[in-house]
mmCIF file of the C-alpha atoms, coordinates in Angstrom:
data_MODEL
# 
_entry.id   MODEL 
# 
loop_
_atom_site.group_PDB 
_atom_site.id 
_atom_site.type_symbol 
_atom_site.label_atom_id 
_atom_site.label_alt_id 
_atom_site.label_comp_id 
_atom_site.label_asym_id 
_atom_site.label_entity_id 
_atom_site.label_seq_id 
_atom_site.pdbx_PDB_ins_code 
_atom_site.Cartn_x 
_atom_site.Cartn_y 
_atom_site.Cartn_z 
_atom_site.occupancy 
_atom_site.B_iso_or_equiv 
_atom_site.pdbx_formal_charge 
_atom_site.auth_seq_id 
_atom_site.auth_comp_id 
_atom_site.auth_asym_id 
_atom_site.auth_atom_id 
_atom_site.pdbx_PDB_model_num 
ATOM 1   C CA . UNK A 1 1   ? 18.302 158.667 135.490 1.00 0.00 ? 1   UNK A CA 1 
ATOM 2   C CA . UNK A 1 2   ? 18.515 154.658 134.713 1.00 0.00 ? 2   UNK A CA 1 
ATOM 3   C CA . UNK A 1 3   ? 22.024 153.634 135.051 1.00 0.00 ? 3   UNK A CA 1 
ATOM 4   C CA . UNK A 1 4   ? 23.833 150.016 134.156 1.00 0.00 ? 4   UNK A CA 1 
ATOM 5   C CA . UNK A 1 5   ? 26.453 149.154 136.290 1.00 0.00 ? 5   UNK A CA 1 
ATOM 6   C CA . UNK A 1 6   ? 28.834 148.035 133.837 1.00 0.00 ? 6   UNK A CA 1 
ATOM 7   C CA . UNK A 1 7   ? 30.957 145.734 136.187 1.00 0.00 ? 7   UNK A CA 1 
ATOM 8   C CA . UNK A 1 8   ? 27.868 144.259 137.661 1.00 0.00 ? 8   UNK A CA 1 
ATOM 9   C CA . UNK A 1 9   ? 25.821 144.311 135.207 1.00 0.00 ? 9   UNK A CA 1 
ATOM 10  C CA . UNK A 1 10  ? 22.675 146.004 137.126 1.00 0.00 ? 10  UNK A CA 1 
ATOM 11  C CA . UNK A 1 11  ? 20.283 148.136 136.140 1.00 0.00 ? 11  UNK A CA 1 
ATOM 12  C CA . UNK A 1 12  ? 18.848 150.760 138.372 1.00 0.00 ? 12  UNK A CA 1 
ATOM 13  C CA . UNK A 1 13  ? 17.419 154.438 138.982 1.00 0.00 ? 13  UNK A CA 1 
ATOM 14  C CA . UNK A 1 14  ? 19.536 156.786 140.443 1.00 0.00 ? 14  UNK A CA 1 
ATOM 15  C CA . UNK A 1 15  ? 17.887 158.835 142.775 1.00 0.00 ? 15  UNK A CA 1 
ATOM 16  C CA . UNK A 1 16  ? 18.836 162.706 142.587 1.00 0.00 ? 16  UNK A CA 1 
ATOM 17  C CA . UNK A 1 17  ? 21.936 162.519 146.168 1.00 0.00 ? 17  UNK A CA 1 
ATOM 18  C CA . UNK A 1 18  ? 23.275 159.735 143.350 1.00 0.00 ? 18  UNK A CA 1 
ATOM 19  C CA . UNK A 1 19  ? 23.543 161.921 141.020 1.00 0.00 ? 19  UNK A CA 1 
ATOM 20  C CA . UNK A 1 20  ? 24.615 165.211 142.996 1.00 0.00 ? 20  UNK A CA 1 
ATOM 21  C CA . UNK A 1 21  ? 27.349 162.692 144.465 1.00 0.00 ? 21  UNK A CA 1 
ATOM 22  C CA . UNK A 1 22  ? 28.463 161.001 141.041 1.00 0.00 ? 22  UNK A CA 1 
ATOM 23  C CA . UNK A 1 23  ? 29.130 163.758 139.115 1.00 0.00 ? 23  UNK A CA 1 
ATOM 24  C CA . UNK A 1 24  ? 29.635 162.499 135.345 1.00 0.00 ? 24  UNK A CA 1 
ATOM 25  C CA . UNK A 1 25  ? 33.701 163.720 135.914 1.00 0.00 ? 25  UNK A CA 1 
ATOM 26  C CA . UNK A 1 26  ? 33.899 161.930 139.595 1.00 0.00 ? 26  UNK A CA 1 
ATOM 27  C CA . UNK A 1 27  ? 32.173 158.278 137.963 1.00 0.00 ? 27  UNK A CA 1 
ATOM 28  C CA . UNK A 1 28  ? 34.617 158.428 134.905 1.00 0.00 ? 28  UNK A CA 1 
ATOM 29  C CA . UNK A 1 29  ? 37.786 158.994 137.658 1.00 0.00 ? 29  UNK A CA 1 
ATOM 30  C CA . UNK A 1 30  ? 36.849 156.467 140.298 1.00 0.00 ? 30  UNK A CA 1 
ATOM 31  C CA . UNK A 1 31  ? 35.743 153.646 137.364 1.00 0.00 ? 31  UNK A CA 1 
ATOM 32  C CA . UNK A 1 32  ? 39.490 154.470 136.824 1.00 0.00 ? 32  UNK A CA 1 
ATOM 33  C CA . UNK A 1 33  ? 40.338 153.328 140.342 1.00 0.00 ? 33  UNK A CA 1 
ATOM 34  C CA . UNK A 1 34  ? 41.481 149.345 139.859 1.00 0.00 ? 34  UNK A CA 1 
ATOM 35  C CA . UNK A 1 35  ? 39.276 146.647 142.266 1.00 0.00 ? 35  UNK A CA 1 
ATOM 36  C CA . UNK A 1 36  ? 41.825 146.879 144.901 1.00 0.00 ? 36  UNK A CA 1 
ATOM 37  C CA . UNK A 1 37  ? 41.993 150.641 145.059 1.00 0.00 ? 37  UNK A CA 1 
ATOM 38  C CA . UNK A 1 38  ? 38.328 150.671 145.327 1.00 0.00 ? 38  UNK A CA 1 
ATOM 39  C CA . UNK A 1 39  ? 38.427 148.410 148.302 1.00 0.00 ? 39  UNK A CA 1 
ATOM 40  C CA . UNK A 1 40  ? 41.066 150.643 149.508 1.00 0.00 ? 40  UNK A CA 1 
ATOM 41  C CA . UNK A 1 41  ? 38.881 153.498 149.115 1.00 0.00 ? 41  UNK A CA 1 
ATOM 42  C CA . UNK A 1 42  ? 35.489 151.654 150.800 1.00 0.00 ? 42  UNK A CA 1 
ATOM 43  C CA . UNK A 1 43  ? 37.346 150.644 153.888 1.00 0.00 ? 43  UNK A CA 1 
ATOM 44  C CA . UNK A 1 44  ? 39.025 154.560 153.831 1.00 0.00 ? 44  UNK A CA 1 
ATOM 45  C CA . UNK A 1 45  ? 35.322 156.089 154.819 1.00 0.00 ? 45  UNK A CA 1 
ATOM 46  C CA . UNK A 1 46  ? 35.562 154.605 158.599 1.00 0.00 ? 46  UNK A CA 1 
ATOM 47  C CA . UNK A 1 47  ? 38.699 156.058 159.061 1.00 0.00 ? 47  UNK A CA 1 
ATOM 48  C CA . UNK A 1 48  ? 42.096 155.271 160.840 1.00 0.00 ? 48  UNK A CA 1 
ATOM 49  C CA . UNK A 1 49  ? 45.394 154.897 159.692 1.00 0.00 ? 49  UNK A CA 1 
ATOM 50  C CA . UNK A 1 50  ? 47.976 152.795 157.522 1.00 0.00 ? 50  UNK A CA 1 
ATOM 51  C CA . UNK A 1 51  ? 48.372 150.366 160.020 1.00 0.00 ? 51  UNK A CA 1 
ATOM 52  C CA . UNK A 1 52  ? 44.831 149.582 160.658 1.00 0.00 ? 52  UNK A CA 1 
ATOM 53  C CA . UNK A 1 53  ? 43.633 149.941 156.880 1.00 0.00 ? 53  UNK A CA 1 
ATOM 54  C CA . UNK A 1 54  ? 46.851 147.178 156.188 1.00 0.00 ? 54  UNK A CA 1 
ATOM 55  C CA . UNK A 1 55  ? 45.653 144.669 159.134 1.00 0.00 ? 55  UNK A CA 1 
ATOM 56  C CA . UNK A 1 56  ? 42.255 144.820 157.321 1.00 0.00 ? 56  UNK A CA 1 
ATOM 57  C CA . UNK A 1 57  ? 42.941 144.259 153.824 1.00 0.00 ? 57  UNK A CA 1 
ATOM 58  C CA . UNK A 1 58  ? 46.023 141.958 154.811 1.00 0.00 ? 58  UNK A CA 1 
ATOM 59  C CA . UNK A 1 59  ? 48.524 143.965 153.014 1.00 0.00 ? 59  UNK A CA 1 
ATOM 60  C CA . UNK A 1 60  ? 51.383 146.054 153.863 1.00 0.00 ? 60  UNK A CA 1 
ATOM 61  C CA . UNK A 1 61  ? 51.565 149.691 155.395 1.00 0.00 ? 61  UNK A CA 1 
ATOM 62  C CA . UNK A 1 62  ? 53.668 150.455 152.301 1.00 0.00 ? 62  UNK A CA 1 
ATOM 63  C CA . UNK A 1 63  ? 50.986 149.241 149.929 1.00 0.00 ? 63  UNK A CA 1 
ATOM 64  C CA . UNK A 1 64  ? 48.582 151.141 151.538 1.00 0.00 ? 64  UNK A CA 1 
ATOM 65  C CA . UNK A 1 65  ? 50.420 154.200 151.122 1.00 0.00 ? 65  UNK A CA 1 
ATOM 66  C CA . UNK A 1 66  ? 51.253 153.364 147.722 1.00 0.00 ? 66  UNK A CA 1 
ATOM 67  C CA . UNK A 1 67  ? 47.307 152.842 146.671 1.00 0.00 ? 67  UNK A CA 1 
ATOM 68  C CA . UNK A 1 68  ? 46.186 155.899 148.671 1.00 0.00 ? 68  UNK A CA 1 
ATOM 69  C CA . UNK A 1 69  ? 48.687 157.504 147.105 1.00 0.00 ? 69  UNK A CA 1 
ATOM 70  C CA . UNK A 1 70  ? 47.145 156.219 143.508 1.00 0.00 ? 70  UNK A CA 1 
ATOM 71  C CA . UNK A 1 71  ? 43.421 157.228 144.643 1.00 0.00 ? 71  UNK A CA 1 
ATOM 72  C CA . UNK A 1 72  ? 44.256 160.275 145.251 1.00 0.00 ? 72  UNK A CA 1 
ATOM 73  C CA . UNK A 1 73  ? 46.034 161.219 142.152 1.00 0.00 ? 73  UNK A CA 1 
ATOM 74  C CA . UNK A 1 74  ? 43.628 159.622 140.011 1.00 0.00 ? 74  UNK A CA 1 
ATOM 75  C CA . UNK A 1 75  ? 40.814 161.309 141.891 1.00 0.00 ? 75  UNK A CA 1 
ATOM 76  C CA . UNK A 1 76  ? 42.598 164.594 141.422 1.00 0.00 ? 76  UNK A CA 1 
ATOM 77  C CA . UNK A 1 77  ? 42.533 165.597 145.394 1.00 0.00 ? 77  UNK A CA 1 
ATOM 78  C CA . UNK A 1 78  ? 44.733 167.149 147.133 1.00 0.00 ? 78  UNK A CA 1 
ATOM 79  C CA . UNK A 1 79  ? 45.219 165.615 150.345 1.00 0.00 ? 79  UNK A CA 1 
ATOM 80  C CA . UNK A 1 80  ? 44.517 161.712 152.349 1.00 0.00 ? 80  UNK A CA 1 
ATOM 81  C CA . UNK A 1 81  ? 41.625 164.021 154.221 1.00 0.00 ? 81  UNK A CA 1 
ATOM 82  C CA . UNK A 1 82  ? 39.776 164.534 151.144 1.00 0.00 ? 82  UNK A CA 1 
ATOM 83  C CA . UNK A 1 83  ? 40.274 161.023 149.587 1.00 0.00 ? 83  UNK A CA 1 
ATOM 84  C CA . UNK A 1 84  ? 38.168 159.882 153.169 1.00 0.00 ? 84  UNK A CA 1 
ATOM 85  C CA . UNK A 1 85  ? 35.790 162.738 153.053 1.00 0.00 ? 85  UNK A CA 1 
ATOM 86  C CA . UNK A 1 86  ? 34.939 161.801 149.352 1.00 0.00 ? 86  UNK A CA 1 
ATOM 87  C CA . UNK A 1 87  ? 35.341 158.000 150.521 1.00 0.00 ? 87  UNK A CA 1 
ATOM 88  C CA . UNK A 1 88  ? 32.443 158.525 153.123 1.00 0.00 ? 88  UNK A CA 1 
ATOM 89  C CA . UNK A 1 89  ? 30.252 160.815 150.706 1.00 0.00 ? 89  UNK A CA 1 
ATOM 90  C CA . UNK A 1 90  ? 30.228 158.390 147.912 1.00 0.00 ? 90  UNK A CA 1 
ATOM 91  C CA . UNK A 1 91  ? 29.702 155.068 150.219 1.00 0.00 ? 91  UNK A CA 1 
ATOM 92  C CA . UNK A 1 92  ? 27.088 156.685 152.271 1.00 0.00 ? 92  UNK A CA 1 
ATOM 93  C CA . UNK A 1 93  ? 24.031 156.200 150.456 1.00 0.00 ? 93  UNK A CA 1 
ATOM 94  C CA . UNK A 1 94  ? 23.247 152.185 149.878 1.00 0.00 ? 94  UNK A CA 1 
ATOM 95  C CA . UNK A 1 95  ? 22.399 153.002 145.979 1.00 0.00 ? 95  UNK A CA 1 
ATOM 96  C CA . UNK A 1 96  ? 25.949 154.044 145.835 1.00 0.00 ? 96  UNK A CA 1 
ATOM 97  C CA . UNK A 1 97  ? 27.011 151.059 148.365 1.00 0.00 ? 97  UNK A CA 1 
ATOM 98  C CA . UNK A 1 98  ? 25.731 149.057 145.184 1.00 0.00 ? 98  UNK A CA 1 
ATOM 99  C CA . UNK A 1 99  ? 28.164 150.007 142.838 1.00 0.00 ? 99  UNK A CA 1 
ATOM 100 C CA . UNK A 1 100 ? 30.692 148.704 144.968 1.00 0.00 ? 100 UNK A CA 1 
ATOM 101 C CA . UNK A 1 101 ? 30.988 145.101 147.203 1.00 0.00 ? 101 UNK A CA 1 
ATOM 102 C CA . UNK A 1 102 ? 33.693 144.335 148.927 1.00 0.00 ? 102 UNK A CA 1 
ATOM 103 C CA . UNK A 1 103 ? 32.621 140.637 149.136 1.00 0.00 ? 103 UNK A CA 1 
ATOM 104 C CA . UNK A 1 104 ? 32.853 140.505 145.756 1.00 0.00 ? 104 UNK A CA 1 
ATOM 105 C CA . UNK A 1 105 ? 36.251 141.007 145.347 1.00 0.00 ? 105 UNK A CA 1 
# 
C-alpha cells in the first residue's frame, strides 16, 4: 500500500508489519493525538515514569498525567500499560519511526 504522510508530506510503501500495526481505526485515532501528545507518546515506548517523562520533555508531572491521560482516552485503552505497549509497537519499526520526529517538533 502507497501511503502520503499528510503532515510531512511523504510518500512511501508500507510494508505489510505497517499495515498489521496501523490498523485503518488505530491511524484515524492517533492522527487525532495533537504534536505534543505524540511526543508524549514516542518518548512513552522506553518506559519510566511521570517524573522522568516530565524532566525529558521539560514539562510538569501534572502535564504529563494530564496528556497520558488524553492518549489514552483518545486511543480508546484502558490502562497507562497499554498506551506504552502500543507506544513501543507502533515506534518500533523505522517506517513507522517516519511518521513521527521528535526533532521536528
Amino acid at each position: 500500500m502507497v501511503r502520503e504522510d499528510m503532515r510531512t508530506g511523504l510518500v512511501f510503501e508500507e510494508s505489510s508489519r505497517v499495515q498489521e500495526v496501523l490498523t485503518p481505526d488505530r491511524r484515524q485515532r492517533l492522527d487525532s493525538l495533537t504534536p505534543r501528545e505524540l511526543h508524549v507518546l514516542f518518548e512513552l515506548r522506553a518506559g519510566g515514569g511521570n517524573r522522568l517523562l516530565a524532566r525529558k520533555l521539560g514539562i510538569a508531572e501534572r502535564t504529563v498525567k494530564a496528556h497520558l491521560t488524553s492518549i489514552t482516552r483518545k486511543l480508546k485503552l484502558g490502562s497507562r500499560v497499554e498506551t506504552t505497549l502500543l507506544s513501543r509497537e507502533v515506534f518500533a519499526d523505522q517506517q513507522l519511526m517516519g511518521l513521527y520526529d521528535p526533532k521536528g517538533q
